[in-house]
mmCIF file of C-alpha atoms in Angstrom:
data_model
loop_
_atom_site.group_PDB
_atom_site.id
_atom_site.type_symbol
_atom_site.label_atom_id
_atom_site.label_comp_id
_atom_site.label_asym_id
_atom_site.label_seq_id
_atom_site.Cartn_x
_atom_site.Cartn_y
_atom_site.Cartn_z
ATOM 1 C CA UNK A 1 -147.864 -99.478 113.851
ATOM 2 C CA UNK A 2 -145.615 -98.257 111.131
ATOM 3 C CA UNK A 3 -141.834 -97.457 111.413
ATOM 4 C CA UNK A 4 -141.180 -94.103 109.446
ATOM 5 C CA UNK A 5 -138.097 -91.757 108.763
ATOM 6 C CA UNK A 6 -137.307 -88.685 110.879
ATOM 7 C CA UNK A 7 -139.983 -86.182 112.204
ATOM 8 C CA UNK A 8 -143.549 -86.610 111.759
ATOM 9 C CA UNK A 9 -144.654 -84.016 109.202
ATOM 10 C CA UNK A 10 -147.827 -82.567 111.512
ATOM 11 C CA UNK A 11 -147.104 -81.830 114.952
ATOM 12 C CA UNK A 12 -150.445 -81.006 115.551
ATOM 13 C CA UNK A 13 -151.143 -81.945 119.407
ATOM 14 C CA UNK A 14 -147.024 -83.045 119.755
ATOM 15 C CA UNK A 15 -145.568 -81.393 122.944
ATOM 16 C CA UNK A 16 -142.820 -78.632 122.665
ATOM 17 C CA UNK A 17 -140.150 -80.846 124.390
ATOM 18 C CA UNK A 18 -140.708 -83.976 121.430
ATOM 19 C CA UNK A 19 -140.459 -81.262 118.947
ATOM 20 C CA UNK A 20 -137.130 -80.510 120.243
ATOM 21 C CA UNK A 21 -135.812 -83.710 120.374
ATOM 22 C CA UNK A 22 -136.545 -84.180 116.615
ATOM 23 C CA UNK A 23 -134.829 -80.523 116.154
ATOM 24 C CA UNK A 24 -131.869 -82.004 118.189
ATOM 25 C CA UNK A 25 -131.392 -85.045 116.425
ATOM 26 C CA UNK A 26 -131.663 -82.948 112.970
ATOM 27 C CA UNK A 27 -129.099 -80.415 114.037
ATOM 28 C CA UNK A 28 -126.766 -83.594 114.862
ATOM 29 C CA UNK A 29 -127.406 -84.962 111.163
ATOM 30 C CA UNK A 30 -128.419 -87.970 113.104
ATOM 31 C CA UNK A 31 -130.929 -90.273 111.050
ATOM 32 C CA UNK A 32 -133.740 -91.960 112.863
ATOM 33 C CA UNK A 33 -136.646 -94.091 112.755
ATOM 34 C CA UNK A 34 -139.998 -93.090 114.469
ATOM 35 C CA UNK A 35 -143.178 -95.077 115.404
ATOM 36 C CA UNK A 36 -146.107 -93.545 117.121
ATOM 37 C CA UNK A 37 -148.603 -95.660 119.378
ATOM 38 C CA UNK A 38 -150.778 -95.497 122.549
ATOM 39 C CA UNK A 39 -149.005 -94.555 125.715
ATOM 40 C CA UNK A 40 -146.050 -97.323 126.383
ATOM 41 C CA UNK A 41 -146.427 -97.076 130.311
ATOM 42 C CA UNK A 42 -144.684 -100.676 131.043
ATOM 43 C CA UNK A 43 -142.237 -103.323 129.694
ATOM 44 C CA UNK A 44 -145.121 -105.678 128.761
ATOM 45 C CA UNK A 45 -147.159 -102.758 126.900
ATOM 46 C CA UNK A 46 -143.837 -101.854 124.749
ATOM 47 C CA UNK A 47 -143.490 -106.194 122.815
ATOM 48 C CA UNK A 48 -145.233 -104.862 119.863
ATOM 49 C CA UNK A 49 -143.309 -101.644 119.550
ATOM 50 C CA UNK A 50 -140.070 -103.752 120.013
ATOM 51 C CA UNK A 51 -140.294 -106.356 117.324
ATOM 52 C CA UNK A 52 -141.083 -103.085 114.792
ATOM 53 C CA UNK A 53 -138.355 -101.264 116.223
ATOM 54 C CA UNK A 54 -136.161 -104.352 116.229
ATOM 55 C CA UNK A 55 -133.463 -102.784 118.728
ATOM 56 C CA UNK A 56 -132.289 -102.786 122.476
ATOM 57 C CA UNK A 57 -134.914 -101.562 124.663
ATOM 58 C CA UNK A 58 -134.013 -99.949 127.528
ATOM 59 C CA UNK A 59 -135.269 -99.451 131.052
ATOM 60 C CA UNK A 60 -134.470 -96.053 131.801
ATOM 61 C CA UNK A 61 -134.218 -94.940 135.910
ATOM 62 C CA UNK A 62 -133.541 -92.348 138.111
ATOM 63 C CA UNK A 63 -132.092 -92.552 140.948
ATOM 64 C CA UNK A 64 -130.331 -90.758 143.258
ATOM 65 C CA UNK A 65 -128.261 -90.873 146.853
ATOM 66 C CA UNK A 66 -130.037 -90.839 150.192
ATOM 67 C CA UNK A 67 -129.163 -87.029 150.513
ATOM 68 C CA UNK A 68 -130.534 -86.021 146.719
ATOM 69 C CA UNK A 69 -127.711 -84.212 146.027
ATOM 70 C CA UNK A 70 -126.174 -86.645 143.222
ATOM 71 C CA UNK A 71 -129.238 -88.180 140.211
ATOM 72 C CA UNK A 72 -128.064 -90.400 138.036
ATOM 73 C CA UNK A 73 -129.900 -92.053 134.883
ATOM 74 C CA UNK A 74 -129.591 -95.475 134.477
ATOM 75 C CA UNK A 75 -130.552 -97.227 130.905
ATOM 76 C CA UNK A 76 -130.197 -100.785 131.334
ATOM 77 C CA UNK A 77 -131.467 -103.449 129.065
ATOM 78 C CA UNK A 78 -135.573 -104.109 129.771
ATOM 79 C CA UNK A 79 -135.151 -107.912 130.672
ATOM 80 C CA UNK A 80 -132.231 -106.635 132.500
ATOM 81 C CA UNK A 81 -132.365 -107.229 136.609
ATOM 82 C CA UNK A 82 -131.697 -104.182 138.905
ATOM 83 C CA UNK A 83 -130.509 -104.445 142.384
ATOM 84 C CA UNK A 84 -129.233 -101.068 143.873
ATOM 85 C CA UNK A 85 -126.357 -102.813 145.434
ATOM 86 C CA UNK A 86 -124.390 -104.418 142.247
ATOM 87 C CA UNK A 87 -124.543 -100.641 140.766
ATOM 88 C CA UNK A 88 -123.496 -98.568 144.377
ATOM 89 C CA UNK A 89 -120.339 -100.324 144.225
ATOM 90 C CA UNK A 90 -119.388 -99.085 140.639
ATOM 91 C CA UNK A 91 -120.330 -95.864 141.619
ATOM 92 C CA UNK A 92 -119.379 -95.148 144.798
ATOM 93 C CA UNK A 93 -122.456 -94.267 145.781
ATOM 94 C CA UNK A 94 -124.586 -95.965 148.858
ATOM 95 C CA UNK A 95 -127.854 -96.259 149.328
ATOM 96 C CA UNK A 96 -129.214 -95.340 145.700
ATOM 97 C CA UNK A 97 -132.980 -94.953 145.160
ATOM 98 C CA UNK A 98 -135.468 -93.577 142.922
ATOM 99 C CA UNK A 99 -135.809 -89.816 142.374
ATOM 100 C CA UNK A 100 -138.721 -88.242 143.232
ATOM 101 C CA UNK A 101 -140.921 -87.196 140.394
ATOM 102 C CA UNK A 102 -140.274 -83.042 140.491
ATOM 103 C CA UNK A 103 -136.204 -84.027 139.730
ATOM 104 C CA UNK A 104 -136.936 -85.818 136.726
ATOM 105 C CA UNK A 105 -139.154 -82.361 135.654
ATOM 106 C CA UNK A 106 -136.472 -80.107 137.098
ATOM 107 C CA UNK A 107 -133.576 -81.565 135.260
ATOM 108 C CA UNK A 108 -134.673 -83.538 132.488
ATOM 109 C CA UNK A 109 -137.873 -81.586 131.786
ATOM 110 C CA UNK A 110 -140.074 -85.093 131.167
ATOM 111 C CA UNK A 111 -143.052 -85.589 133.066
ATOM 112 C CA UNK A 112 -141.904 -88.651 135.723
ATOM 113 C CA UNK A 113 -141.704 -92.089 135.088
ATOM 114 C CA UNK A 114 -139.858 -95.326 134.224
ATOM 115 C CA UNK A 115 -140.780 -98.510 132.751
ATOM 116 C CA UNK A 116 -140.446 -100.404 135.973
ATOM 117 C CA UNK A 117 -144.042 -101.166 137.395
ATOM 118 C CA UNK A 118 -142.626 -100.443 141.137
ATOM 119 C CA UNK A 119 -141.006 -97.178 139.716
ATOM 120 C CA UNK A 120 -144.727 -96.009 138.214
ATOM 121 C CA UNK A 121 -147.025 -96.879 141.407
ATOM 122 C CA UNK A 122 -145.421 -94.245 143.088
ATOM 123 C CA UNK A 123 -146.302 -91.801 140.791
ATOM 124 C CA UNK A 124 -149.977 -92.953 139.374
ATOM 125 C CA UNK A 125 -150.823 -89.167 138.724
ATOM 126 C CA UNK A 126 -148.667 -88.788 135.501
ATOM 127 C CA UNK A 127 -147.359 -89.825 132.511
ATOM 128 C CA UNK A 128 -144.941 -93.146 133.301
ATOM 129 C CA UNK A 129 -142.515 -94.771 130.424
ATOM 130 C CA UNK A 130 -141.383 -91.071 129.269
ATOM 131 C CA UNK A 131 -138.131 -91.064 130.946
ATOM 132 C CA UNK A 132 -135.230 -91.282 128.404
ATOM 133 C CA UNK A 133 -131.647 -90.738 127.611
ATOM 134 C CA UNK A 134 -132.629 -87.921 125.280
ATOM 135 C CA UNK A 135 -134.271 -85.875 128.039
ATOM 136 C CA UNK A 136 -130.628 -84.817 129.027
ATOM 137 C CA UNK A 137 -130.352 -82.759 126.378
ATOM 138 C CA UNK A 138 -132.264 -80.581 128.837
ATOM 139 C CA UNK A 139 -130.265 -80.962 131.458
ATOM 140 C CA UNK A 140 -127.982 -78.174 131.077
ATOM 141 C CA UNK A 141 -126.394 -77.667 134.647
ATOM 142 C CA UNK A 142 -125.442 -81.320 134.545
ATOM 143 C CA UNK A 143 -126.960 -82.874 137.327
ATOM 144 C CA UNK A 144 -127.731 -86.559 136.341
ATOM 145 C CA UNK A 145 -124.647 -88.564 135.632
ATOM 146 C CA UNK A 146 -125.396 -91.052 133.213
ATOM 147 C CA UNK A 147 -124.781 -94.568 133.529
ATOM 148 C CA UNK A 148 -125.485 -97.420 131.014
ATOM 149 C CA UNK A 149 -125.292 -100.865 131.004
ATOM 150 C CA UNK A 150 -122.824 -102.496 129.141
ATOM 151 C CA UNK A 151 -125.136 -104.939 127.362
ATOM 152 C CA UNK A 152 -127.157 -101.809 126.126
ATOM 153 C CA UNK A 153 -124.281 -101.043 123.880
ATOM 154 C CA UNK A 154 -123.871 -104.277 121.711
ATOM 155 C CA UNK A 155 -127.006 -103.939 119.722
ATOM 156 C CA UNK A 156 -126.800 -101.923 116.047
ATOM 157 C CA UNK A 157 -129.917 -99.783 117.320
ATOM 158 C CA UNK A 158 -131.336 -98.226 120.475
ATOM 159 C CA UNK A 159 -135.182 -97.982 121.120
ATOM 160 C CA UNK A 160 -135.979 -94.730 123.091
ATOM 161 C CA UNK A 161 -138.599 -92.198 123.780
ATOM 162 C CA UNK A 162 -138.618 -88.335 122.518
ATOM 163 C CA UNK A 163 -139.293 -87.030 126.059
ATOM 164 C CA UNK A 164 -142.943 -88.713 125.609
ATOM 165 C CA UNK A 165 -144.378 -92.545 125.709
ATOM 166 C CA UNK A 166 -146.509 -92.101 122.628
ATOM 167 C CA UNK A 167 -143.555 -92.025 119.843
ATOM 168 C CA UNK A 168 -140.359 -94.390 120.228
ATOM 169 C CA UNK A 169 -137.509 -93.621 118.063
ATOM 170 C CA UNK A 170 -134.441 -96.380 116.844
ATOM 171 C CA UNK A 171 -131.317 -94.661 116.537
ATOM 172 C CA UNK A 172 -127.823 -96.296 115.604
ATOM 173 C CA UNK A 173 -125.820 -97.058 118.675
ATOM 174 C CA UNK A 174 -122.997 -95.402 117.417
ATOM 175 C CA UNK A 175 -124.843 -92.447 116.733
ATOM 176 C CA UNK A 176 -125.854 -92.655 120.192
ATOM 177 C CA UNK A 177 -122.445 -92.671 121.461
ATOM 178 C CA UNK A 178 -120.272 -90.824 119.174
ATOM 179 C CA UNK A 179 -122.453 -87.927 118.263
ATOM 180 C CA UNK A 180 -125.674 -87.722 120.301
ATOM 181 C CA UNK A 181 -124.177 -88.312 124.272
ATOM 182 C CA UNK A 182 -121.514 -85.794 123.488
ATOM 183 C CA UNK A 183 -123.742 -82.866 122.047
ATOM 184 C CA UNK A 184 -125.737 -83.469 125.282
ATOM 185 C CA UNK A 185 -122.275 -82.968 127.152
ATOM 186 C CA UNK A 186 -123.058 -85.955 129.772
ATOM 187 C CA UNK A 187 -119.802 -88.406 129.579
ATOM 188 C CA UNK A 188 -121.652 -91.982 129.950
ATOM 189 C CA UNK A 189 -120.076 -94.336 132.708
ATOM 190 C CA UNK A 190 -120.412 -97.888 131.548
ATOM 191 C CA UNK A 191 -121.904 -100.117 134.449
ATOM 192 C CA UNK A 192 -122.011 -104.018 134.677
ATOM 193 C CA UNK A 193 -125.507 -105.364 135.858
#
């Protein structure tokens, strides 16, 4: 595995939606690093691809109310505990649990998953580990909130997926936060886990 600048040159066989995540992060001016490997479909499968991206990995989840009328994506660190309870509290939200897989398509337009192993037995018929902060760039009714964990933001870079588990991508947390979260137009609440 190889850690390379920007875009890949042939996007021969890339899907339309990680095409438009590199023409996103262009538009912003936002430099980024890009590594391509097999499908990352849990924490375990994604060591390698961490020590060459050398930045904060994220879980990314979503989750929603009992009703499904609120979704909210949660990126917290990947050794990083979740219990439903220490983040309803914060939010004022009870009885948080994961989306169903045809949200995550509706708003977000990635095909469903998470890097939690609980998260990706419920959906065994697609593509898990593809959920990422950059799908809200898609999400242009603003229907996920998005939370993130406050230890997410003390690294220098963020490892995340283009909309797909087969690339990751390190971008500067401050790019992150000052210039890519705002384009998208989702104001971030920052959670304590």
């Amino acid at each position: 595995m190889e850690l390379v600048n920007g875009r890949p040159t042939d996007t021969q066989g890339r899907l339309d939606k990680e095409i438009r995540v590199y023409d996103f992060l262009d538009s912003l001016g936002v430099s980024y690093q890009r590594i391509d490997h097999e499908a990352a479909m849990t924490m375990e499968a994604c060591e390698e691809i961490d020590r060459t991206l050398e930045a904060t990995i994220c879980k990314n989840l979503l989750l929603c109310n009992r009703q499904e009328t609120q979704f909210y994506l949660l990126m917290l660190p990947g050794d990083k505990v979740f219990k439903t309870k220490d983040l309803s509290a914060q939010i004022g939200s009870s009885r948080l649990s994961f989306a169903k897989a045809e949200y995550m398509e509706q708003y977000l337009d990635i095909t469903p998953g998470s890097l939690s192993v609980q998260y990706m037995e419920q959906y065994l018929d697609i593509t898990p580990g593809s959920l990422s902060v950059l799908g809200l760039m898609n999400d242009k009714d603003k229907m996920v909130r998005l939370l993130i964990d406050e230890d997410v933001l003390t690294g220098e870079y963020i490892g995340c997926h283009p909309c797909i588990n087969t690339s990751s991508l390190r971008l500067k947390t401050k790019d992150l936060v000052e210039k890519i979260i705002p384009a998208m137009e989702h104001e971030p609440t920052i959670v304590k886990l």
